Every structure is written in C-alpha cells, then in structure tokens.
Amino acid sequence: MKLLLTAALLAMPIAATAQTAPTPAAPAAAKLTIDSSIESIAANPKGKAILDATFPGMLAHESYAMFKGMSLKQVQPYANGRITDEQVAKVAAELAKLG
C-alpha cells in the first residue's frame, strides 16, 4: 500500500509551492540638477563628462572623498574662487539638457 501511494505521489506533477512576487520596475534614474551631489553627477557618464570638462581634476582631487556628497553650490563657498557662478550655471544648463 505504501509503495502504491509513494508511486502515485511521485507520478503527480509538482506544483510550485513558493509564489514569486512580480519583479518591481527599476526606478527611473533621478534627474540630475545643480543640487545633486557631485558623486551622483559623476556616477552618470554624461554627468561625469560635464564635470570633467568644467572642472578638470575635480574627481581626482585629494579631498574628493570629503566633498563628493555635497552639491557644487554647497562646495562653492569653500573652493576659494575655483568654482565660479558662471561654471555652476554652465553645469546646471548642461545637466538640464540630459533630461
């Protein structure tokens, strides 16, 4: 009797017992603005190109780890004039083009 029951169970198709949740859609990439952190801008290849063109060497600066979480506008007062209002405006305009 046990043998017949075991054979019957083995012959039955196995239904999936674990239900899988649908995979959530990936969140849309956050729009980069002048208020985004420098690190966030640099993580986007086009954003990185904008920073490299406007501020050569910024991403390799020895203090990058200390200011990467700040926006350009936040870093500007500590940059001793090396980040001008014109440069900030230029980066803002270029980031706006990225959509």
XYZ file of C-alpha atoms in Angstrom:
99
model
C 0.000 0.000 0.000
C 2.803 2.412 0.919
C 4.560 1.573 -2.300
C 1.474 2.411 -4.363
C 0.971 5.675 -2.507
C 4.619 6.661 -2.979
C 4.461 5.786 -6.682
C 1.261 7.816 -7.075
C 2.813 10.824 -5.358
C 5.932 10.613 -7.477
C 3.869 10.429 -10.646
C 1.901 13.549 -9.817
C 3.137 16.787 -11.322
C 4.684 19.029 -8.727
C 3.092 22.429 -8.449
C 5.244 25.314 -7.387
C 4.624 25.968 -3.750
C 6.511 29.201 -3.460
C 4.899 32.115 -5.133
C 7.201 34.688 -6.577
C 6.330 38.329 -6.439
C 6.495 40.219 -9.687
C 9.778 41.984 -10.165
C 9.310 45.674 -9.464
C 10.234 48.020 -12.260
C 13.577 49.672 -11.810
C 13.178 53.200 -10.529
C 13.721 55.867 -13.112
C 17.105 57.467 -12.868
C 16.873 60.583 -10.771
C 17.128 63.753 -12.769
C 20.477 65.379 -12.172
C 20.443 69.036 -11.199
C 22.868 71.517 -9.754
C 21.549 70.445 -6.338
C 22.562 66.806 -6.928
C 25.643 65.592 -5.121
C 28.875 65.700 -7.063
C 29.106 61.940 -6.591
C 25.653 61.445 -8.157
C 26.572 63.590 -11.132
C 29.878 61.745 -11.553
C 28.098 58.363 -11.440
C 26.334 59.234 -14.696
C 28.772 59.028 -17.657
C 27.356 62.184 -19.244
C 27.354 63.991 -15.912
C 30.947 62.926 -15.329
C 31.899 64.339 -18.741
C 30.269 67.665 -17.819
C 32.204 67.827 -14.539
C 35.475 66.816 -16.202
C 35.047 69.469 -18.914
C 34.135 72.231 -16.464
C 36.364 71.283 -13.535
C 39.349 69.259 -14.802
C 40.861 67.203 -11.998
C 37.981 67.660 -9.555
C 37.127 63.976 -9.409
C 40.775 63.082 -8.755
C 41.227 65.781 -6.099
C 42.786 64.529 -2.870
C 39.780 65.818 -0.891
C 37.146 64.325 -3.214
C 36.017 61.862 -0.535
C 35.205 64.780 1.755
C 33.126 66.802 -0.714
C 31.632 64.190 -3.054
C 28.381 64.082 -1.073
C 27.884 67.826 -1.464
C 26.422 69.748 -4.383
C 28.513 72.197 -6.387
C 26.600 75.040 -4.768
C 27.486 73.677 -1.326
C 31.170 73.269 -2.182
C 31.455 76.650 -3.901
C 31.992 78.751 -0.731
C 34.916 76.509 0.273
C 36.570 76.471 -3.165
C 38.407 79.794 -2.831
C 37.003 81.111 -6.112
C 37.809 77.959 -8.123
C 34.083 77.288 -8.631
C 32.549 80.392 -10.155
C 28.902 81.319 -10.556
C 29.415 81.060 -14.324
C 30.729 77.499 -14.041
C 27.848 76.495 -11.784
C 25.380 77.993 -14.288
C 27.117 76.168 -17.147
C 26.907 72.819 -15.334
C 23.259 73.491 -14.470
C 22.451 74.177 -18.137
C 24.282 71.054 -19.305
C 22.583 68.858 -16.715
C 19.179 70.233 -17.775
C 19.900 69.017 -21.318
C 20.301 65.456 -20.046
C 16.571 65.375 -19.234
